[in-house]
PDB file of C-alpha atoms in Angstrom:
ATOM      1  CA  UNK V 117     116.706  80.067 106.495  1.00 75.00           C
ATOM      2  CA  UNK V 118     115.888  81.508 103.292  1.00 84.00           C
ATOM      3  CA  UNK V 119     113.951  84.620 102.634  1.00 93.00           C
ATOM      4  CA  UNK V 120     110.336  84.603 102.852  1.00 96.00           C
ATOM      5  CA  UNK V 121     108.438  87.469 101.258  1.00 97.00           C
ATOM      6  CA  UNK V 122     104.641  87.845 101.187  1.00 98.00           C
ATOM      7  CA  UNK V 123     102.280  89.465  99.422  1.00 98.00           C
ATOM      8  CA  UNK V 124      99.209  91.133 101.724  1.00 98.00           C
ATOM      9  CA  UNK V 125      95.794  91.847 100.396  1.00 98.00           C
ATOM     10  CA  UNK V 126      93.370  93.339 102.731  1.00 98.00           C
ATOM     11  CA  UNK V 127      89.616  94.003 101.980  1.00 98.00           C
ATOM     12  CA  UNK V 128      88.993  96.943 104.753  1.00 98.00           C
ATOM     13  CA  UNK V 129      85.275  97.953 105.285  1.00 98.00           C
ATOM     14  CA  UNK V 130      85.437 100.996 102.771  1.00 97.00           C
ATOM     15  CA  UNK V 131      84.374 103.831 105.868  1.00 98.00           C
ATOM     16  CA  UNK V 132      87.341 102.430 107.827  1.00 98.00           C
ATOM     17  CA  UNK V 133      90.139 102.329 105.484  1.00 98.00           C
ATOM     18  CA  UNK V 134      92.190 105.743 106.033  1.00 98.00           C
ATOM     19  CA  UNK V 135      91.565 104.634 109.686  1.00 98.00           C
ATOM     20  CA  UNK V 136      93.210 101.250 108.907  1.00 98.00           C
ATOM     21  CA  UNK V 137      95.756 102.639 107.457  1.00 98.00           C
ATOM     22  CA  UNK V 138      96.893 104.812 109.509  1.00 98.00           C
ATOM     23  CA  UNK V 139      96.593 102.607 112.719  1.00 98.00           C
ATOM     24  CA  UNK V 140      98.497 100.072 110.342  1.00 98.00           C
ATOM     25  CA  UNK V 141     101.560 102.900 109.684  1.00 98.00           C
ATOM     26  CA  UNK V 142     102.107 103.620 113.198  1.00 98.00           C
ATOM     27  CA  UNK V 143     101.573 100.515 114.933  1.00 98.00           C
ATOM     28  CA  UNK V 144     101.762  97.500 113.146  1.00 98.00           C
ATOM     29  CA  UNK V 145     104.701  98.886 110.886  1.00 98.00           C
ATOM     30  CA  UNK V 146     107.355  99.649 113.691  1.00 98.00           C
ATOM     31  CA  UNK V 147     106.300  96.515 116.122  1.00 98.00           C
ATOM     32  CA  UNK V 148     106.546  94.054 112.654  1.00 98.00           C
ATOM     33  CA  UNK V 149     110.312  96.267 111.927  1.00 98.00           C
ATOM     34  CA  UNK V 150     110.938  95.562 115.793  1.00 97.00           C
ATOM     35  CA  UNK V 151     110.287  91.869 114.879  1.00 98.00           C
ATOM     36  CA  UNK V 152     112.640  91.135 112.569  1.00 97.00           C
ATOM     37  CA  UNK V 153     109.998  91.247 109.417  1.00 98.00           C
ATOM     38  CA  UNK V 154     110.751  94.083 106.588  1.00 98.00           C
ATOM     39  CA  UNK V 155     108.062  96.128 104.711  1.00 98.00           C
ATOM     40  CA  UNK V 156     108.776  96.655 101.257  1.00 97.00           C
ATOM     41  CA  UNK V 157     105.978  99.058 100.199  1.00 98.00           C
ATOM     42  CA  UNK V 158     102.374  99.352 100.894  1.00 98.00           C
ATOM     43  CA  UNK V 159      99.893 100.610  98.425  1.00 98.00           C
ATOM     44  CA  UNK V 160      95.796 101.835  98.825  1.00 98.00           C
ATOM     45  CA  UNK V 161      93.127 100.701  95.848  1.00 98.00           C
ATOM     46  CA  UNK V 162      90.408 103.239  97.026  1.00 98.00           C
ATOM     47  CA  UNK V 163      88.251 102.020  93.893  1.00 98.00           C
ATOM     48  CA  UNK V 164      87.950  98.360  95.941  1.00 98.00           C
ATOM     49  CA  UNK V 165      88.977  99.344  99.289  1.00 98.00           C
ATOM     50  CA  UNK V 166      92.363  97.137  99.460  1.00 98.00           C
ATOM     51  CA  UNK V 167      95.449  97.776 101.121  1.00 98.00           C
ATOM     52  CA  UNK V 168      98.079  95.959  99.814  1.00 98.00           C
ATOM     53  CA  UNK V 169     101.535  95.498 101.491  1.00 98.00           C
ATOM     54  CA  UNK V 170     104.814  93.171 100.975  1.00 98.00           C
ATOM     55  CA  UNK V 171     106.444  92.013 103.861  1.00 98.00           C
ATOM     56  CA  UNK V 172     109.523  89.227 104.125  1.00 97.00           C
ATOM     57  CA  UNK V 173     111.084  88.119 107.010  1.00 97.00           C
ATOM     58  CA  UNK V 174     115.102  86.156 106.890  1.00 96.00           C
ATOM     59  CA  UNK V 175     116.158  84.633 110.246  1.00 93.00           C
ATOM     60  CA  UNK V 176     116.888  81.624 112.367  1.00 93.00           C
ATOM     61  CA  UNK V 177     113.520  80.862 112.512  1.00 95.00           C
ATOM     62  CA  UNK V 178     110.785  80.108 110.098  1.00 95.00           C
ATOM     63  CA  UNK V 179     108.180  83.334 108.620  1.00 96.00           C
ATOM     64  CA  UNK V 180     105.499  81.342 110.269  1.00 96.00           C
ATOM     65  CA  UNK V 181     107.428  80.942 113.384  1.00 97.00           C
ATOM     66  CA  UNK V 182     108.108  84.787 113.605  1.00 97.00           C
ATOM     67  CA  UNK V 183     105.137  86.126 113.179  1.00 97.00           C
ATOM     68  CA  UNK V 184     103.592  83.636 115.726  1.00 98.00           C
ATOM     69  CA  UNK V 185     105.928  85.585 117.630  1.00 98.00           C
ATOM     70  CA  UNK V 186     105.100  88.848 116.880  1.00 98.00           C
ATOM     71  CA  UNK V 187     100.917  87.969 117.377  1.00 98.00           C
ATOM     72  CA  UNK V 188     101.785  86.582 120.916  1.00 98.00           C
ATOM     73  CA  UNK V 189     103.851  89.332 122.261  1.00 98.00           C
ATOM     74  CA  UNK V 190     102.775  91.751 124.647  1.00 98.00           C
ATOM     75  CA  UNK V 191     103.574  94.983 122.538  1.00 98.00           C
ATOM     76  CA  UNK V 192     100.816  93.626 120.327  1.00 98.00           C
ATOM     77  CA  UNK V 193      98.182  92.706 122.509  1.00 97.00           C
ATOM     78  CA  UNK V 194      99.150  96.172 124.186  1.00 97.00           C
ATOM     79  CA  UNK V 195      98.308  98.120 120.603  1.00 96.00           C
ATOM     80  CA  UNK V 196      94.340  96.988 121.075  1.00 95.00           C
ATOM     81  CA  UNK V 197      94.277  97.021 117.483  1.00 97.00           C
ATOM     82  CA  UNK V 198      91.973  94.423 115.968  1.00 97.00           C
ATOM     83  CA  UNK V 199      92.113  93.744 112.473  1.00 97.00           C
ATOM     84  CA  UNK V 200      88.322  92.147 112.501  1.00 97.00           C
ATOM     85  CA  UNK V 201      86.844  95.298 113.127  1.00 98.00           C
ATOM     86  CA  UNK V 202      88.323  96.993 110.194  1.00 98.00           C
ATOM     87  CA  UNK V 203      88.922  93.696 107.798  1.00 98.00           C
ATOM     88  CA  UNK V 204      86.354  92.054 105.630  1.00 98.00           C
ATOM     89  CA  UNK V 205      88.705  89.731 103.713  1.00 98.00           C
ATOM     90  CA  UNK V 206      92.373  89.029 103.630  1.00 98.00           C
ATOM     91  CA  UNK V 207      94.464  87.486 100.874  1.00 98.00           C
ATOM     92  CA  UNK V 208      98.175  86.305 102.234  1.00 98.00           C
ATOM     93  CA  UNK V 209     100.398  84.723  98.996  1.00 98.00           C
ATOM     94  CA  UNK V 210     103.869  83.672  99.651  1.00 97.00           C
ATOM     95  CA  UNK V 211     106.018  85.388  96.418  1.00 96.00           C
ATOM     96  CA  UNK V 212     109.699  85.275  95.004  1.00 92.00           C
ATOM     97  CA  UNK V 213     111.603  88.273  93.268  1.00 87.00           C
ATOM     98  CA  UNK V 214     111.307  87.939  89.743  1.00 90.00           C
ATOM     99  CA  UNK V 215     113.052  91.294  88.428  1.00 85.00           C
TER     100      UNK V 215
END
């Protein structure tokens, strides 16, 4: 399977977002790392409240397979972290490596 990388735009309700963040950078990063899925870099736009990340996953199995995976497991219902009470838009685009 070939390399899928996306690029991750979240809207986070502005009072939440170092809270996001942070909940993001210890739990989401290591359980998505434990998944397979790599994390290129993750940025913060305090001006519009965005976090932005990149993500890619190469495998047997398909991105959208994978992170089926990783939403069903038990480690992530375990981390009690939902993304609706932080998120107030999302914008997910599939990218390729231009440089």
């Amino acid at each position: 399977m070939p390399r899928t990388v996306q690029l991750r735009t979240y809207t986070v309700q502005p009072e939440k977002l170092d809270e996001w963040v942070r909940h993001w950078r210890e739990l989401v990063v290591p359980l998505r790392r434990e998944f397979g899925f790599e994390i290129h870099g993750a940025w913060v736009d305090r001006e519009r409240s965005q976090h932005t990340w990149v993500v890619s996953y190469e495998g047997s199995e398909t991105f959208e397979e994978r992170n089926a995976a990783y939403w069903a497991s038990p480690q992530r219902e375990a981390m009690g972290l939902d993304p609706s009470q932080y998120l107030v838009g999302d914008e997910v685009r599939v990218v390729e490596e231009a440089l």
